[in-house]
């Protein structure tokens, strides 16, 4: 008889399920309620994590099905945090196909028990599946349990579902886990108010620009496109990016001296402008990840405007990003006038595109009399900007930049929500396509994206590879093997898609 592949089980928010499972499977269940799920799984070496939503004690199907709590959503969104030991996650009552797919892409199999299945039937299926898994592989145990419980006769939306881990979605690592972390210096500008605590800056706007630099350790054990890796119980290597040094600065003189010491061709500066729901330290670590994964030939900086860093801070973020416009322009101007990089490249994401677009308009209006500031490669990712405003004002970009590339897509749930809230189409969301002369538009819908479909610029390897090609001078999209040309039928204008 093969060894039991699932011991121990971690059950969170049990709603009585832990007791039922423990009674049916003596010695098989570790009942965890107070510990965070991921920490408990790490401590126990769990091979299965069983997540259960609280219910009202009724055996009747729940309609509508319960929505996963923020804790569950965070666990799925950051599925890479589960330790290496975890092979299967049971979404019991909190099952949603999108959440399950996110885990499967991260290399974890998922058993989904819909909330509408009802508590009694869900528990009976779980007991049958766990029992069958003692003697057969988990996928075969699923088929056995489905037949044994008769639940295969239910409508599809009520049936249990199995999601196999995706063997093709293996993470690409930067090197062996025992390699020392790479140190990346991220320079920054921000109009956040300084903080005395470990966060360095608050979410409150300030009326001045603050400068500084952070040193970020990038572990080889973190896969390309991610900010953290699956945790190992065996190793001691860090599983996420770590800011190890922080220094405030009055000027960017040190950056100028550092670039002057670099060889020709490596004296450029990439400025990352984050989107909504981003704290200062998150912006810095994302900039470090982009520097590493894009293999950027120069130095990387982040402009961090005072986002609240919370899901319910959207309207406050809208105000904050408008207030940040003048400070972003000031930061870019200081970078240009004081540091003299070979070129200044821009990567603006989501709501950060609002500040960047207005800065581009200011620079274009000032040329050539009031400024000689020009940009190199401008990357606009998932722009949370009204489509009409973008098409009217975005022609400023080609006037002040060497190249402009916009990434857009239909699977972006964050921009879908923005469109509903504003009652206005978003430039980074299709349909319709937002096409502007002088801007290369690339559609990402066919890619295998994350749960929200909003962070592909930093997570999808195909997009990272394409941005890398742009930054290294392959500006003609026809020369980039991952792209195929398409035509927008309403306008007759060309755009580009990723090849399947």
XYZ file of N, CA, C and O in Angstrom, residues 303-452:
600
model
N 9.323 55.849 -8.785
C 8.610 57.002 -8.259
C 7.375 56.473 -7.555
O 6.514 55.839 -8.178
N 7.283 56.716 -6.245
C 6.186 56.176 -5.451
C 5.280 57.308 -4.987
O 5.640 58.090 -4.102
N 4.119 57.401 -5.595
C 3.124 58.379 -5.155
C 2.339 57.780 -3.979
O 2.346 56.568 -3.773
N 1.646 58.601 -3.186
C 1.076 58.113 -1.919
C -0.213 57.310 -2.055
O -1.286 57.720 -1.606
N -0.107 56.142 -2.646
C -1.226 55.200 -2.679
C -1.507 54.692 -1.271
O -0.597 54.518 -0.466
N -2.790 54.424 -0.983
C -3.176 53.902 0.324
C -2.682 52.472 0.540
O -2.527 52.015 1.666
N -2.494 51.736 -0.543
C -2.029 50.358 -0.418
C -3.101 49.399 0.031
O -2.799 48.295 0.488
N -4.379 49.786 -0.098
C -5.483 48.922 0.319
C -6.520 48.844 -0.796
O -6.637 49.750 -1.620
N -7.304 47.763 -0.772
C -8.314 47.560 -1.806
C -9.400 48.625 -1.757
O -9.956 48.996 -2.792
N -9.734 49.124 -0.564
C -10.803 50.119 -0.458
C -10.284 51.548 -0.547
O -11.015 52.504 -0.253
N -9.029 51.708 -0.963
C -8.450 53.047 -1.068
C -8.457 53.609 -2.472
O -7.728 54.566 -2.755
N -9.294 53.058 -3.349
C -9.250 53.445 -4.768
C -9.517 54.932 -4.962
O -8.788 55.621 -5.675
N -10.576 55.456 -4.319
C -10.919 56.865 -4.544
C -9.864 57.777 -3.944
O -9.538 58.833 -4.536
N -9.317 57.418 -2.809
C -8.226 58.210 -2.235
C -7.006 58.175 -3.148
O -6.305 59.184 -3.315
N -6.749 57.028 -3.756
C -5.620 56.910 -4.685
C -5.813 57.800 -5.904
O -4.849 58.360 -6.445
N -7.059 57.926 -6.365
C -7.313 58.807 -7.508
C -6.911 60.246 -7.194
O -6.329 60.948 -8.036
N -7.234 60.699 -5.988
C -6.829 62.040 -5.579
C -5.316 62.134 -5.453
O -4.694 63.108 -5.875
N -4.713 61.116 -4.856
C -3.271 61.152 -4.596
C -2.453 61.166 -5.874
O -1.427 61.850 -5.961
N -2.879 60.410 -6.869
C -2.089 60.340 -8.102
C -2.150 61.668 -8.859
O -1.191 62.057 -9.539
N -3.256 62.408 -8.740
C -3.323 63.734 -9.348
C -2.357 64.690 -8.655
O -1.649 65.469 -9.303
N -2.322 64.629 -7.337
C -1.443 65.493 -6.557
C 0.033 65.188 -6.849
O 0.897 66.072 -6.701
N 0.319 63.962 -7.274
C 1.713 63.532 -7.472
C 2.300 63.997 -8.792
O 3.518 63.905 -9.001
N 1.483 64.513 -9.679
C 1.942 64.844 -11.026
C 3.152 65.772 -11.027
O 4.166 65.506 -11.694
N 3.074 66.878 -10.292
C 4.178 67.848 -10.309
C 5.467 67.263 -9.724
O 6.570 67.605 -10.143
N 5.331 66.347 -8.770
C 6.525 65.767 -8.138
C 7.166 64.715 -9.034
O 8.386 64.539 -9.011
N 6.353 64.015 -9.812
C 6.917 63.107 -10.813
C 7.699 63.895 -11.852
O 8.819 63.508 -12.228
N 7.140 65.000 -12.318
C 7.863 65.838 -13.277
C 9.160 66.364 -12.658
O 10.213 66.382 -13.307
N 9.095 66.777 -11.404
C 10.300 67.262 -10.722
C 11.352 66.171 -10.630
O 12.554 66.424 -10.842
N 10.944 64.945 -10.327
C 11.889 63.831 -10.216
C 12.545 63.535 -11.560
O 13.771 63.373 -11.646
N 11.742 63.483 -12.620
C 12.304 63.215 -13.947
C 13.230 64.351 -14.387
O 14.277 64.107 -15.017
N 12.861 65.570 -14.063
C 13.701 66.713 -14.431
C 15.036 66.671 -13.692
O 16.100 66.898 -14.296
N 15.008 66.355 -12.392
C 16.258 66.235 -11.644
C 17.107 65.084 -12.178
O 18.338 65.204 -12.273
N 16.463 63.990 -12.509
C 17.193 62.854 -13.060
C 17.882 63.250 -14.363
O 19.058 62.913 -14.599
N 17.188 64.001 -15.196
C 17.745 64.438 -16.473
C 18.843 65.487 -16.292
O 19.940 65.377 -16.855
N 18.566 66.507 -15.475
C 19.490 67.638 -15.370
C 20.706 67.340 -14.502
O 21.808 67.832 -14.782
N 20.532 66.536 -13.445
C 21.610 66.328 -12.479
C 22.401 65.050 -12.703
O 23.576 64.966 -12.346
N 21.764 64.026 -13.274
C 22.420 62.717 -13.423
C 22.940 62.513 -14.839
O 23.957 61.850 -15.052
N 22.261 63.054 -15.827
C 22.659 62.946 -17.238
C 22.791 61.493 -17.713
O 23.823 61.095 -18.257
N 21.761 60.678 -17.521
C 21.834 59.312 -18.055
C 21.783 59.332 -19.577
O 21.356 60.323 -20.196
N 22.237 58.228 -20.190
C 22.178 58.134 -21.647
C 20.740 58.264 -22.145
O 20.489 58.849 -23.197
N 19.816 57.695 -21.395
C 18.397 57.874 -21.703
C 17.601 57.557 -20.445
O 18.092 56.872 -19.535
N 16.387 58.052 -20.398
C 15.461 57.758 -19.306
C 14.306 56.949 -19.871
O 13.539 57.438 -20.702
N 14.215 55.694 -19.451
C 13.101 54.834 -19.850
C 12.032 54.873 -18.760
O 12.325 55.081 -17.582
N 10.790 54.647 -19.172
C 9.656 54.718 -18.258
C 8.851 53.425 -18.338
O 8.600 52.914 -19.435
N 8.444 52.901 -17.171
C 7.467 51.817 -17.122
C 6.371 52.248 -16.153
O 6.574 52.270 -14.949
N 5.213 52.627 -16.705
C 4.089 53.091 -15.889
C 3.009 52.029 -15.888
O 2.637 51.499 -16.936
N 2.488 51.741 -14.701
C 1.468 50.693 -14.564
C 0.175 51.269 -14.015
O 0.176 52.094 -13.099
N -0.947 50.833 -14.595
C -2.277 51.059 -14.056
C -2.539 52.539 -13.794
O -2.398 53.380 -14.682
N -2.918 52.902 -12.574
C -3.244 54.280 -12.248
C -2.035 55.199 -12.337
O -2.180 56.420 -12.503
N -0.831 54.642 -12.240
C 0.366 55.455 -12.417
C 0.434 56.101 -13.781
O 1.114 57.121 -13.970
N -0.297 55.544 -14.757
C -0.351 56.144 -16.090
C -1.036 57.496 -16.089
O -0.806 58.305 -16.997
N -1.888 57.757 -15.100
C -2.558 59.060 -15.073
C -1.561 60.180 -14.818
O -1.564 61.208 -15.510
N -0.696 59.986 -13.817
C 0.334 60.991 -13.555
C 1.299 61.093 -14.724
O 1.677 62.196 -15.147
N 1.693 59.948 -15.289
C 2.676 59.966 -16.359
C 2.136 60.640 -17.617
O 2.852 61.383 -18.293
N 0.867 60.432 -17.941
C 0.302 61.055 -19.130
C 0.281 62.576 -18.991
O 0.626 63.314 -19.928
N -0.112 63.061 -17.823
C -0.144 64.511 -17.634
C 1.266 65.108 -17.626
O 1.477 66.229 -18.090
N 2.236 64.361 -17.122
C 3.625 64.819 -17.204
C 4.077 64.880 -18.659
O 4.743 65.840 -19.080
N 3.726 63.870 -19.441
C 4.077 63.880 -20.866
C 3.460 65.089 -21.564
O 4.100 65.719 -22.428
N 2.219 65.414 -21.221
C 1.568 66.587 -21.810
C 2.333 67.858 -21.453
O 2.539 68.739 -22.297
N 2.775 67.959 -20.193
C 3.539 69.141 -19.761
C 4.859 69.253 -20.519
O 5.247 70.332 -20.970
N 5.566 68.125 -20.631
C 6.865 68.153 -21.324
C 6.677 68.528 -22.781
O 7.418 69.347 -23.345
N 5.656 67.934 -23.438
C 5.413 68.215 -24.853
C 5.067 69.689 -25.058
O 5.515 70.315 -26.032
N 4.290 70.268 -24.152
C 3.925 71.676 -24.286
C 5.132 72.594 -24.089
O 5.183 73.702 -24.647
N 6.111 72.140 -23.290
C 7.284 72.971 -22.989
C 8.359 72.886 -24.065
O 9.242 73.743 -24.129
N 8.318 71.820 -24.893
C 9.338 71.676 -25.938
C 9.100 72.707 -27.048
O 7.961 72.993 -27.404
N 10.170 73.222 -27.649
C 11.581 73.047 -27.268
C 12.102 74.217 -26.443
O 13.294 74.325 -26.199
N 11.211 75.117 -26.006
C 11.665 76.385 -25.438
C 12.047 76.276 -23.964
O 13.056 76.854 -23.538
N 11.260 75.544 -23.164
C 11.458 75.560 -21.716
C 12.189 74.343 -21.178
O 12.615 74.343 -20.022
N 12.325 73.303 -21.973
C 12.990 72.083 -21.493
C 13.597 71.330 -22.661
O 13.119 71.426 -23.791
N 14.666 70.605 -22.373
C 15.222 69.682 -23.361
C 15.080 68.243 -22.881
O 15.754 67.336 -23.364
N 14.178 68.047 -21.895
C 13.933 66.703 -21.363
C 13.237 65.852 -22.410
O 12.156 66.183 -22.895
N 13.882 64.751 -22.768
C 13.272 63.758 -23.647
C 13.399 62.387 -22.983
O 14.286 62.153 -22.162
N 12.501 61.498 -23.357
C 12.479 60.149 -22.801
C 12.930 59.150 -23.838
O 12.897 59.423 -25.047
N 13.366 57.975 -23.360
C 13.781 56.912 -24.265
C 12.602 56.028 -24.619
O 11.733 56.390 -25.414
N 12.556 54.835 -24.016
C 11.478 53.889 -24.248
C 10.405 54.062 -23.172
O 10.700 53.957 -21.981
N 9.185 54.304 -23.582
C 8.079 54.469 -22.647
C 7.175 53.238 -22.755
O 6.678 52.912 -23.837
N 6.982 52.561 -21.631
C 6.137 51.367 -21.557
C 4.904 51.719 -20.731
O 5.016 52.131 -19.575
N 3.726 51.538 -21.325
C 2.455 51.833 -20.662
C 1.718 50.520 -20.470
O 1.246 49.919 -21.440
N 1.619 50.062 -19.244
C 1.038 48.745 -18.958
C -0.300 48.899 -18.250
O -0.387 49.543 -17.204
N -1.349 48.284 -18.819
C -2.675 48.236 -18.186
C -3.113 49.613 -17.714
O -3.479 49.807 -16.554
N -3.105 50.575 -18.626
C -3.352 51.968 -18.259
C -4.778 52.171 -17.751
O -5.746 51.977 -18.486
N -4.896 52.584 -16.493
C -6.201 52.915 -15.909
C -6.468 54.395 -16.166
O -6.457 55.232 -15.260
N -6.708 54.701 -17.436
C -6.969 56.060 -17.901
C -8.190 55.993 -18.802
O -8.343 55.043 -19.579
N -9.056 56.985 -18.718
C -10.216 57.016 -19.594
C -9.804 56.971 -21.056
O -8.868 57.669 -21.463
N -10.501 56.151 -21.841
C -10.089 55.923 -23.232
C -10.133 57.211 -24.048
O -9.206 57.496 -24.826
N -11.177 58.017 -23.922
C -11.276 59.233 -24.717
C -10.162 60.218 -24.361
O -9.536 60.818 -25.238
N -9.901 60.381 -23.066
C -8.830 61.283 -22.653
C -7.487 60.785 -23.180
O -6.651 61.575 -23.638
N -7.272 59.474 -23.126
C -6.005 58.902 -23.602
C -5.817 59.155 -25.093
O -4.740 59.587 -25.522
N -6.842 58.871 -25.891
C -6.685 59.037 -27.342
C -6.477 60.505 -27.708
O -5.803 60.811 -28.703
N -7.018 61.421 -26.902
C -6.847 62.847 -27.177
C -5.458 63.337 -26.800
O -4.836 64.112 -27.546
N -4.932 62.871 -25.656
C -3.700 63.435 -25.115
C -2.455 62.575 -25.299
O -1.338 63.091 -25.241
N -2.620 61.264 -25.523
C -1.445 60.381 -25.645
C -0.555 60.684 -26.840
O 0.620 60.272 -26.822
N -1.015 61.374 -27.904
C -0.055 61.772 -28.951
C 1.115 62.593 -28.424
O 2.110 62.773 -29.139
N 1.036 63.080 -27.186
C 2.191 63.769 -26.594
C 3.372 62.823 -26.433
O 4.538 63.255 -26.516
N 3.097 61.543 -26.186
C 4.195 60.596 -25.944
C 5.175 60.498 -27.110
O 6.403 60.613 -26.902
N 4.713 60.251 -28.344
C 5.693 60.143 -29.443
C 6.496 61.430 -29.656
O 7.612 61.372 -30.174
N 5.960 62.557 -29.246
C 6.674 63.829 -29.419
C 7.867 63.937 -28.491
O 8.838 64.656 -28.790
N 7.822 63.234 -27.339
C 8.883 63.409 -26.339
C 9.691 62.131 -26.104
O 10.580 62.124 -25.257
N 9.406 61.051 -26.853
C 10.016 59.746 -26.568
C 10.574 59.126 -27.840
O 10.126 59.434 -28.955
N 11.517 58.209 -27.653
C 12.043 57.451 -28.795
C 11.048 56.396 -29.250
O 10.824 56.220 -30.445
N 10.474 55.649 -28.302
C 9.463 54.639 -28.626
C 8.407 54.641 -27.531
O 8.686 54.971 -26.379
N 7.185 54.227 -27.900
C 6.097 54.102 -26.929
C 5.389 52.777 -27.203
O 4.983 52.496 -28.333
N 5.254 51.961 -26.162
C 4.600 50.655 -26.265
C 3.526 50.564 -25.204
O 3.785 50.828 -24.028
N 2.300 50.201 -25.624
C 1.182 50.061 -24.690
C 0.714 48.614 -24.673
O 0.468 48.029 -25.740
N 0.601 48.036 -23.481
C 0.084 46.676 -23.316
C -1.346 46.760 -22.779
O -1.627 47.491 -21.827
N -2.236 46.010 -23.419
C -3.642 46.059 -23.080
C -4.223 44.654 -23.161
O -3.578 43.741 -23.667
N -5.428 44.450 -22.632
C -6.012 43.116 -22.683
C -7.443 43.114 -22.181
O -7.913 44.072 -21.549
N -8.143 42.022 -22.442
C -9.551 41.887 -22.048
C -9.732 41.186 -20.718
O -10.817 41.245 -20.136
N -8.705 40.491 -20.223
C -8.850 39.668 -19.016
C -8.441 40.393 -17.744
O -8.220 39.771 -16.720
N -8.360 41.719 -17.808
C -7.894 42.521 -16.679
C -9.076 42.864 -15.774
O -9.851 43.781 -16.043
N -9.224 42.137 -14.685
C -10.380 42.327 -13.804
C -10.332 43.653 -13.071
O -11.370 44.245 -12.759
N -9.146 44.124 -12.753
C -9.040 45.415 -12.077
C -9.569 46.531 -12.966
O -10.302 47.417 -12.510
N -9.210 46.499 -14.243
C -9.701 47.529 -15.158
C -11.173 47.323 -15.506
O -11.883 48.291 -15.799
N -11.632 46.095 -15.481
C -13.067 45.864 -15.650
C -13.845 46.560 -14.533
O -14.877 47.193 -14.777
N -13.340 46.441 -13.307
C -13.996 47.110 -12.182
C -13.918 48.625 -12.340
O -14.882 49.347 -12.042
N -12.779 49.126 -12.801
C -12.626 50.563 -13.003
C -13.609 51.069 -14.054
O -14.198 52.147 -13.901
N -13.783 50.316 -15.105
C -14.731 50.720 -16.152
C -16.154 50.813 -15.589
O -16.898 51.755 -15.904
N -16.521 49.849 -14.751
C -17.864 49.868 -14.150
C -18.015 51.084 -13.233
O -19.040 51.778 -13.256
N -16.984 51.376 -12.437
C -17.074 52.493 -11.495
C -17.134 53.841 -12.199
O -17.830 54.753 -11.754
N -16.399 53.968 -13.308
C -16.327 55.256 -13.988
C -17.334 55.400 -15.125
O -17.514 56.505 -15.653
N -17.938 54.284 -15.541
C -18.856 54.290 -16.694
C -18.147 54.793 -17.959
O -18.763 55.418 -18.823
N -16.854 54.521 -18.019
C -16.031 54.980 -19.142
C -15.038 53.876 -19.481
O -14.432 53.273 -18.585
N -14.854 53.604 -20.776
C -13.876 52.606 -21.214
C -12.478 53.025 -20.761
O -12.167 54.220 -20.669
N -11.632 52.033 -20.481
C -10.272 52.290 -20.027
C -9.289 52.024 -21.152
O -9.467 51.088 -21.955
N -8.232 52.806 -21.212
C -7.254 52.675 -22.299
C -6.562 51.324 -22.287
O -6.196 50.795 -23.337
N -6.378 50.745 -21.090
C -5.666 49.481 -20.994
C -6.543 48.258 -21.056
O -6.067 47.147 -20.816
N -7.837 48.432 -21.354
C -8.789 47.319 -21.360
C -9.437 47.197 -22.727
O -9.850 48.196 -23.324
N -9.532 45.970 -23.227
C -10.240 45.718 -24.480
C -11.431 44.800 -24.208
O -11.424 44.053 -23.222
N -12.451 44.830 -25.107
C -12.644 45.792 -26.196
C -13.199 47.105 -25.667
O -13.715 47.118 -24.551
N -13.119 48.186 -26.440
C -12.471 48.269 -27.739
C -10.968 48.499 -27.577
O -10.508 48.917 -26.511
N -10.240 48.248 -28.644
C -8.823 48.566 -28.642
C -8.634 50.073 -28.655
O -9.391 50.805 -29.301
N -7.623 50.535 -27.933
C -7.269 51.951 -27.927
C -5.990 52.103 -28.738
O -4.917 51.712 -28.282
N -6.118 52.629 -29.945
C -4.984 52.726 -30.861
C -4.679 54.193 -31.134
O -5.564 54.969 -31.503
N -3.425 54.571 -30.939
C -2.965 55.941 -31.139
C -1.762 55.905 -32.060
O -0.845 55.090 -31.869
N -1.749 56.764 -33.062
C -0.613 56.821 -33.988
C 0.677 57.084 -33.219
O 0.726 57.963 -32.340
N 1.705 56.326 -33.555
C 2.994 56.482 -32.903
C 3.173 55.641 -31.665
O 4.243 55.655 -31.051
N 2.120 54.903 -31.265
C 2.203 54.026 -30.096
C 1.963 52.591 -30.548
O 0.946 52.298 -31.189
N 2.899 51.700 -30.277
C 2.748 50.282 -30.591
C 1.860 49.646 -29.528
O 2.209 49.651 -28.345
N 0.722 49.104 -29.938
C -0.228 48.501 -29.003
C -0.142 46.983 -29.092
O -0.219 46.414 -30.184
N 0.002 46.333 -27.927
C 0.155 44.880 -27.872
C -0.926 44.313 -26.968
O -1.084 44.742 -25.822
N -1.673 43.357 -27.489
C -2.813 42.758 -26.785
C -2.368 41.489 -26.070
O -1.692 40.645 -26.645
N -2.737 41.374 -24.785
C -2.232 40.276 -23.947
C -3.289 39.232 -23.600
O -3.001 38.311 -22.831
N -4.500 39.349 -24.145
C -5.626 38.536 -23.680
C -5.353 37.047 -23.749
O -5.797 36.278 -22.886
N -4.626 36.577 -24.758
C -4.429 35.148 -24.949
C -3.369 34.549 -24.034
O -3.139 33.337 -24.060
N -2.707 35.377 -23.237
C -1.691 34.856 -22.325
C -2.336 34.249 -21.091
O -3.463 34.567 -20.735
N -1.593 33.373 -20.435
C -2.035 32.778 -19.167
C -1.646 33.745 -18.066
O -0.496 33.801 -17.636
N -2.621 34.554 -17.599
C -2.321 35.641 -16.688
C -2.614 35.251 -15.254
O -3.142 34.183 -14.976
N -2.308 36.156 -14.324
C -2.594 35.915 -12.920
C -4.089 36.068 -12.653
O -4.875 36.334 -13.559
N -4.476 35.906 -11.405
C -5.893 35.905 -11.045
C -6.602 37.166 -11.504
O -7.685 37.098 -12.077
N -6.009 38.338 -11.281
C -6.645 39.589 -11.669
C -6.324 39.988 -13.101
O -6.963 40.871 -13.650
